[in-house]
mmCIF file of C-alpha atoms in Angstrom:
data_model
loop_
_atom_site.group_PDB
_atom_site.id
_atom_site.type_symbol
_atom_site.label_atom_id
_atom_site.label_comp_id
_atom_site.label_asym_id
_atom_site.label_seq_id
_atom_site.Cartn_x
_atom_site.Cartn_y
_atom_site.Cartn_z
ATOM 1 C CA UNK A 1 177.492 18.649 -94.155
ATOM 2 C CA UNK A 2 179.177 19.843 -97.508
ATOM 3 C CA UNK A 3 182.884 18.979 -97.860
ATOM 4 C CA UNK A 4 183.712 20.001 -101.336
ATOM 5 C CA UNK A 5 182.038 23.154 -102.852
ATOM 6 C CA UNK A 6 182.312 23.785 -106.723
ATOM 7 C CA UNK A 7 182.899 27.153 -108.356
ATOM 8 C CA UNK A 8 181.427 28.574 -110.255
ATOM 9 C CA UNK A 9 177.938 27.222 -110.066
ATOM 10 C CA UNK A 10 177.160 27.455 -113.805
ATOM 11 C CA UNK A 11 179.667 27.978 -116.738
ATOM 12 C CA UNK A 12 178.589 28.720 -120.306
ATOM 13 C CA UNK A 13 181.367 28.281 -123.061
ATOM 14 C CA UNK A 14 181.740 28.022 -126.771
ATOM 15 C CA UNK A 15 182.655 24.923 -128.264
ATOM 16 C CA UNK A 16 186.486 24.583 -128.772
ATOM 17 C CA UNK A 17 187.220 26.800 -125.663
ATOM 18 C CA UNK A 18 188.743 25.428 -122.458
ATOM 19 C CA UNK A 19 186.589 25.032 -119.408
ATOM 20 C CA UNK A 20 187.909 25.295 -115.871
ATOM 21 C CA UNK A 21 186.104 24.160 -112.718
ATOM 22 C CA UNK A 22 187.234 24.602 -109.121
ATOM 23 C CA UNK A 23 186.453 22.738 -105.787
ATOM 24 C CA UNK A 24 187.304 23.934 -102.516
ATOM 25 C CA UNK A 25 187.146 21.730 -99.420
ATOM 26 C CA UNK A 26 187.460 22.128 -95.799
ATOM 27 C CA UNK A 27 189.326 19.499 -94.091
ATOM 28 C CA UNK A 28 192.185 17.295 -95.099
ATOM 29 C CA UNK A 29 191.506 14.597 -97.589
ATOM 30 C CA UNK A 30 192.645 11.135 -98.635
ATOM 31 C CA UNK A 31 191.592 11.497 -102.137
ATOM 32 C CA UNK A 32 189.437 13.733 -104.317
ATOM 33 C CA UNK A 33 187.327 12.695 -107.462
ATOM 34 C CA UNK A 34 185.568 14.270 -110.163
ATOM 35 C CA UNK A 35 182.196 13.022 -111.607
ATOM 36 C CA UNK A 36 179.978 14.117 -114.596
ATOM 37 C CA UNK A 37 176.361 13.691 -114.801
ATOM 38 C CA UNK A 38 174.331 14.241 -118.066
ATOM 39 C CA UNK A 39 170.825 15.510 -117.815
ATOM 40 C CA UNK A 40 168.587 12.771 -116.265
ATOM 41 C CA UNK A 41 171.340 10.108 -115.923
ATOM 42 C CA UNK A 42 173.512 8.786 -113.144
ATOM 43 C CA UNK A 43 177.155 9.936 -112.390
ATOM 44 C CA UNK A 44 179.997 8.853 -114.230
ATOM 45 C CA UNK A 45 183.567 8.552 -112.804
ATOM 46 C CA UNK A 46 186.000 10.848 -114.607
ATOM 47 C CA UNK A 47 189.343 10.874 -112.425
ATOM 48 C CA UNK A 48 190.526 10.214 -108.990
ATOM 49 C CA UNK A 49 193.669 12.236 -107.697
ATOM 50 C CA UNK A 50 195.263 11.269 -104.297
ATOM 51 C CA UNK A 51 196.451 13.702 -101.638
ATOM 52 C CA UNK A 52 199.950 13.138 -102.539
ATOM 53 C CA UNK A 53 199.418 13.708 -106.311
ATOM 54 C CA UNK A 54 199.422 17.172 -107.707
ATOM 55 C CA UNK A 55 198.131 16.624 -111.281
ATOM 56 C CA UNK A 56 196.647 13.963 -113.492
ATOM 57 C CA UNK A 57 195.772 13.768 -117.011
ATOM 58 C CA UNK A 58 193.210 11.610 -118.657
ATOM 59 C CA UNK A 59 192.613 12.372 -122.399
ATOM 60 C CA UNK A 60 191.136 16.048 -122.820
ATOM 61 C CA UNK A 61 190.905 16.206 -118.880
ATOM 62 C CA UNK A 62 193.362 17.621 -116.466
ATOM 63 C CA UNK A 63 193.004 17.799 -112.628
ATOM 64 C CA UNK A 64 195.185 19.585 -110.173
ATOM 65 C CA UNK A 65 195.103 19.302 -106.300
ATOM 66 C CA UNK A 66 196.677 21.842 -104.087
ATOM 67 C CA UNK A 67 196.436 20.431 -100.492
ATOM 68 C CA UNK A 68 197.997 23.670 -99.120
ATOM 69 C CA UNK A 69 194.902 25.858 -100.361
ATOM 70 C CA UNK A 70 192.575 22.788 -99.993
ATOM 71 C CA UNK A 71 191.387 23.069 -103.621
ATOM 72 C CA UNK A 72 191.335 21.087 -107.000
ATOM 73 C CA UNK A 73 190.580 22.188 -110.551
ATOM 74 C CA UNK A 74 189.241 20.391 -113.225
ATOM 75 C CA UNK A 75 190.232 21.748 -116.781
ATOM 76 C CA UNK A 76 188.480 20.332 -119.927
ATOM 77 C CA UNK A 77 190.334 21.285 -123.258
ATOM 78 C CA UNK A 78 188.872 21.876 -126.608
ATOM 79 C CA UNK A 79 185.380 21.514 -125.198
ATOM 80 C CA UNK A 80 182.550 19.845 -127.285
ATOM 81 C CA UNK A 81 178.826 20.261 -126.969
ATOM 82 C CA UNK A 82 178.706 16.699 -125.692
ATOM 83 C CA UNK A 83 180.825 17.954 -122.587
ATOM 84 C CA UNK A 84 177.637 19.726 -121.554
ATOM 85 C CA UNK A 85 176.880 18.320 -118.092
ATOM 86 C CA UNK A 86 177.036 18.724 -114.463
ATOM 87 C CA UNK A 87 180.502 18.210 -112.798
ATOM 88 C CA UNK A 88 180.629 17.286 -109.091
ATOM 89 C CA UNK A 89 183.919 16.915 -106.937
ATOM 90 C CA UNK A 90 183.777 14.482 -104.258
ATOM 91 C CA UNK A 91 186.454 13.837 -101.164
ATOM 92 C CA UNK A 92 187.159 11.225 -99.032
ATOM 93 C CA UNK A 93 188.782 12.120 -95.625
ATOM 94 C CA UNK A 94 190.484 8.902 -94.663
ATOM 95 C CA UNK A 95 190.875 5.131 -95.711
ATOM 96 C CA UNK A 96 187.270 4.218 -94.334
ATOM 97 C CA UNK A 97 185.391 7.315 -94.788
ATOM 98 C CA UNK A 98 182.416 7.814 -97.163
ATOM 99 C CA UNK A 99 182.541 10.105 -100.249
ATOM 100 C CA UNK A 100 181.057 13.360 -99.805
ATOM 101 C CA UNK A 101 179.797 15.250 -102.776
ATOM 102 C CA UNK A 102 179.766 18.823 -103.687
ATOM 103 C CA UNK A 103 176.630 20.613 -105.139
ATOM 104 C CA UNK A 104 177.791 20.605 -108.691
ATOM 105 C CA UNK A 105 178.737 22.992 -111.473
ATOM 106 C CA UNK A 106 176.398 23.143 -114.677
ATOM 107 C CA UNK A 107 178.754 23.343 -117.804
ATOM 108 C CA UNK A 108 176.963 24.485 -121.120
ATOM 109 C CA UNK A 109 179.090 24.147 -124.226
ATOM 110 C CA UNK A 110 177.483 26.157 -127.142
ATOM 111 C CA UNK A 111 177.996 24.590 -130.619
ATOM 112 C CA UNK B 1 182.299 -2.261 -118.070
ATOM 113 C CA UNK B 2 180.600 -2.126 -114.862
ATOM 114 C CA UNK B 3 176.688 -2.107 -115.208
ATOM 115 C CA UNK B 4 174.590 -0.827 -112.242
ATOM 116 C CA UNK B 5 170.954 -1.325 -113.078
ATOM 117 C CA UNK B 6 168.022 0.341 -111.339
ATOM 118 C CA UNK B 7 164.720 -1.336 -111.660
ATOM 119 C CA UNK B 8 162.705 1.746 -112.501
ATOM 120 C CA UNK B 9 163.572 5.125 -114.056
ATOM 121 C CA UNK B 10 160.296 6.867 -113.201
ATOM 122 C CA UNK B 11 157.934 5.753 -110.276
ATOM 123 C CA UNK B 12 154.944 7.446 -108.934
ATOM 124 C CA UNK B 13 153.677 6.252 -105.445
ATOM 125 C CA UNK B 14 151.066 7.526 -102.928
ATOM 126 C CA UNK B 15 151.543 8.939 -99.545
ATOM 127 C CA UNK B 16 151.815 5.974 -96.929
ATOM 128 C CA UNK B 17 152.563 3.308 -99.385
ATOM 129 C CA UNK B 18 155.711 1.147 -98.873
ATOM 130 C CA UNK B 19 158.145 1.647 -101.808
ATOM 131 C CA UNK B 20 160.860 -0.576 -102.972
ATOM 132 C CA UNK B 21 163.732 0.576 -104.939
ATOM 133 C CA UNK B 22 165.899 -2.304 -106.513
ATOM 134 C CA UNK B 23 169.476 -2.178 -107.714
ATOM 135 C CA UNK B 24 171.788 -4.667 -109.299
ATOM 136 C CA UNK B 25 175.427 -4.637 -110.281
ATOM 137 C CA UNK B 26 177.165 -7.061 -112.280
ATOM 138 C CA UNK B 27 180.778 -6.735 -111.022
ATOM 139 C CA UNK B 28 180.894 -8.709 -107.848
ATOM 140 C CA UNK B 29 181.455 -5.331 -105.958
ATOM 141 C CA UNK B 30 181.472 -5.550 -102.201
ATOM 142 C CA UNK B 31 180.282 -2.088 -101.657
ATOM 143 C CA UNK B 32 176.872 -0.638 -102.437
ATOM 144 C CA UNK B 33 175.365 2.881 -101.896
ATOM 145 C CA UNK B 34 171.921 4.651 -101.918
ATOM 146 C CA UNK B 35 171.848 8.420 -102.445
ATOM 147 C CA UNK B 36 169.300 10.905 -102.923
ATOM 148 C CA UNK B 37 169.791 14.111 -105.200
ATOM 149 C CA UNK B 38 167.825 17.071 -104.608
ATOM 150 C CA UNK B 39 168.182 20.448 -106.639
ATOM 151 C CA UNK B 40 170.648 22.720 -104.579
ATOM 152 C CA UNK B 41 171.484 20.055 -101.885
ATOM 153 C CA UNK B 42 173.661 17.695 -104.208
ATOM 154 C CA UNK B 43 173.983 13.869 -103.367
ATOM 155 C CA UNK B 44 173.357 12.844 -99.928
ATOM 156 C CA UNK B 45 173.977 9.394 -98.574
ATOM 157 C CA UNK B 46 171.165 7.244 -97.311
ATOM 158 C CA UNK B 47 172.657 3.940 -96.515
ATOM 159 C CA UNK B 48 175.459 1.671 -97.635
ATOM 160 C CA UNK B 49 176.418 -1.963 -97.304
ATOM 161 C CA UNK B 50 179.927 -3.471 -97.534
ATOM 162 C CA UNK B 51 178.836 -7.249 -97.584
ATOM 163 C CA UNK B 52 175.875 -9.324 -97.825
ATOM 164 C CA UNK B 53 173.365 -8.596 -94.853
ATOM 165 C CA UNK B 54 175.589 -5.706 -93.599
ATOM 166 C CA UNK B 55 174.495 -2.147 -93.630
ATOM 167 C CA UNK B 56 175.431 1.197 -92.203
ATOM 168 C CA UNK B 57 173.532 4.301 -92.006
ATOM 169 C CA UNK B 58 174.555 7.290 -93.974
ATOM 170 C CA UNK B 59 173.571 10.923 -93.450
ATOM 171 C CA UNK B 60 169.908 10.627 -93.987
ATOM 172 C CA UNK B 61 168.539 7.266 -93.041
ATOM 173 C CA UNK B 62 165.404 8.387 -91.384
ATOM 174 C CA UNK B 63 162.536 7.155 -93.172
ATOM 175 C CA UNK B 64 164.441 4.347 -94.843
ATOM 176 C CA UNK B 65 165.501 0.938 -94.627
ATOM 177 C CA UNK B 66 167.785 -1.266 -96.925
ATOM 178 C CA UNK B 67 168.225 -4.839 -97.684
ATOM 179 C CA UNK B 68 171.089 -6.883 -99.043
ATOM 180 C CA UNK B 69 170.350 -10.585 -99.214
ATOM 181 C CA UNK B 70 172.551 -11.233 -102.109
ATOM 182 C CA UNK B 71 175.942 -9.638 -103.220
ATOM 183 C CA UNK B 72 174.611 -8.220 -106.359
ATOM 184 C CA UNK B 73 171.372 -6.544 -105.134
ATOM 185 C CA UNK B 74 170.657 -3.710 -102.890
ATOM 186 C CA UNK B 75 167.385 -2.488 -102.177
ATOM 187 C CA UNK B 76 165.956 0.741 -100.681
ATOM 188 C CA UNK B 77 162.757 0.625 -98.894
ATOM 189 C CA UNK B 78 160.599 3.382 -98.126
ATOM 190 C CA UNK B 79 158.468 2.194 -95.011
ATOM 191 C CA UNK B 80 155.706 4.599 -95.388
ATOM 192 C CA UNK B 81 156.307 7.041 -98.304
ATOM 193 C CA UNK B 82 155.879 10.641 -97.530
ATOM 194 C CA UNK B 83 155.754 13.558 -100.084
ATOM 195 C CA UNK B 84 159.177 14.690 -98.729
ATOM 196 C CA UNK B 85 160.750 11.778 -100.164
ATOM 197 C CA UNK B 86 160.176 12.839 -103.688
ATOM 198 C CA UNK B 87 163.571 12.837 -105.331
ATOM 199 C CA UNK B 88 165.936 11.347 -107.588
ATOM 200 C CA UNK B 89 167.551 8.085 -106.016
ATOM 201 C CA UNK B 90 170.716 7.094 -107.281
ATOM 202 C CA UNK B 91 172.277 3.446 -106.419
ATOM 203 C CA UNK B 92 176.173 3.017 -106.822
ATOM 204 C CA UNK B 93 178.651 0.166 -106.255
ATOM 205 C CA UNK B 94 182.494 0.055 -105.595
ATOM 206 C CA UNK B 95 185.073 -2.677 -105.445
ATOM 207 C CA UNK B 96 186.990 -1.117 -102.672
ATOM 208 C CA UNK B 97 186.121 1.590 -100.109
ATOM 209 C CA UNK B 98 187.227 5.362 -100.320
ATOM 210 C CA UNK B 99 190.113 4.807 -102.907
ATOM 211 C CA UNK B 100 187.924 3.381 -105.579
ATOM 212 C CA UNK B 101 185.803 5.054 -107.977
ATOM 213 C CA UNK B 102 181.974 4.481 -107.528
ATOM 214 C CA UNK B 103 179.715 3.318 -110.451
ATOM 215 C CA UNK B 104 176.072 4.784 -110.597
ATOM 216 C CA UNK B 105 173.046 3.578 -112.016
ATOM 217 C CA UNK B 106 170.860 5.873 -114.252
ATOM 218 C CA UNK B 107 168.643 6.778 -111.221
ATOM 219 C CA UNK B 108 165.009 6.389 -110.305
ATOM 220 C CA UNK B 109 162.936 9.735 -110.272
ATOM 221 C CA UNK B 110 160.341 8.970 -107.547
ATOM 222 C CA UNK B 111 157.326 11.045 -107.077
ATOM 223 C CA UNK B 112 155.011 10.763 -103.900
ATOM 224 C CA UNK B 113 151.589 12.120 -104.396
#
């Protein structure tokens, strides 16, 4: 069953704009991870945020986690055409639990 | 950098054939995973392994088996391929368990005719 659900399903923006993608989940989590997938390729890990953390940064990426709302957001600032990809959130619910992926968001960045 | 290599990017097989998908990682990771990815369904875990010769079923193990004879290699086997197993198959590895990122190969797009 799906734990994380991303929103929106698709997003199209102009190069230079910021892109915000959201992920909601149903049950308490141990951590939440964001991955990127370029067309026809495997997934690349972007960032991991633990349940006791509220915000993490990595370069142009900013991830927030609100455990009271069971949601996370991924912000990509100053987007580039190379950011065009699908983005997935994935959650674990315990120390020995498997990673459960959402269905993904398709981001298109127009040059 | 971690490298996870899947033996084929594209594969075409016939119904009823026994199909082997191979995956090798070069970072001495304990854990390895096989997923399939289908449009509208996201990634679903087929099997995983936390040690040599150890395996656990994931969410959709039916019609599949796995083999892990060496730490760096994790094979997915379709015992008798069927058309509903046409999919993108992704292999991943991770050093730890749920608190570590997974590193993915580029996937094998398998078509069963």
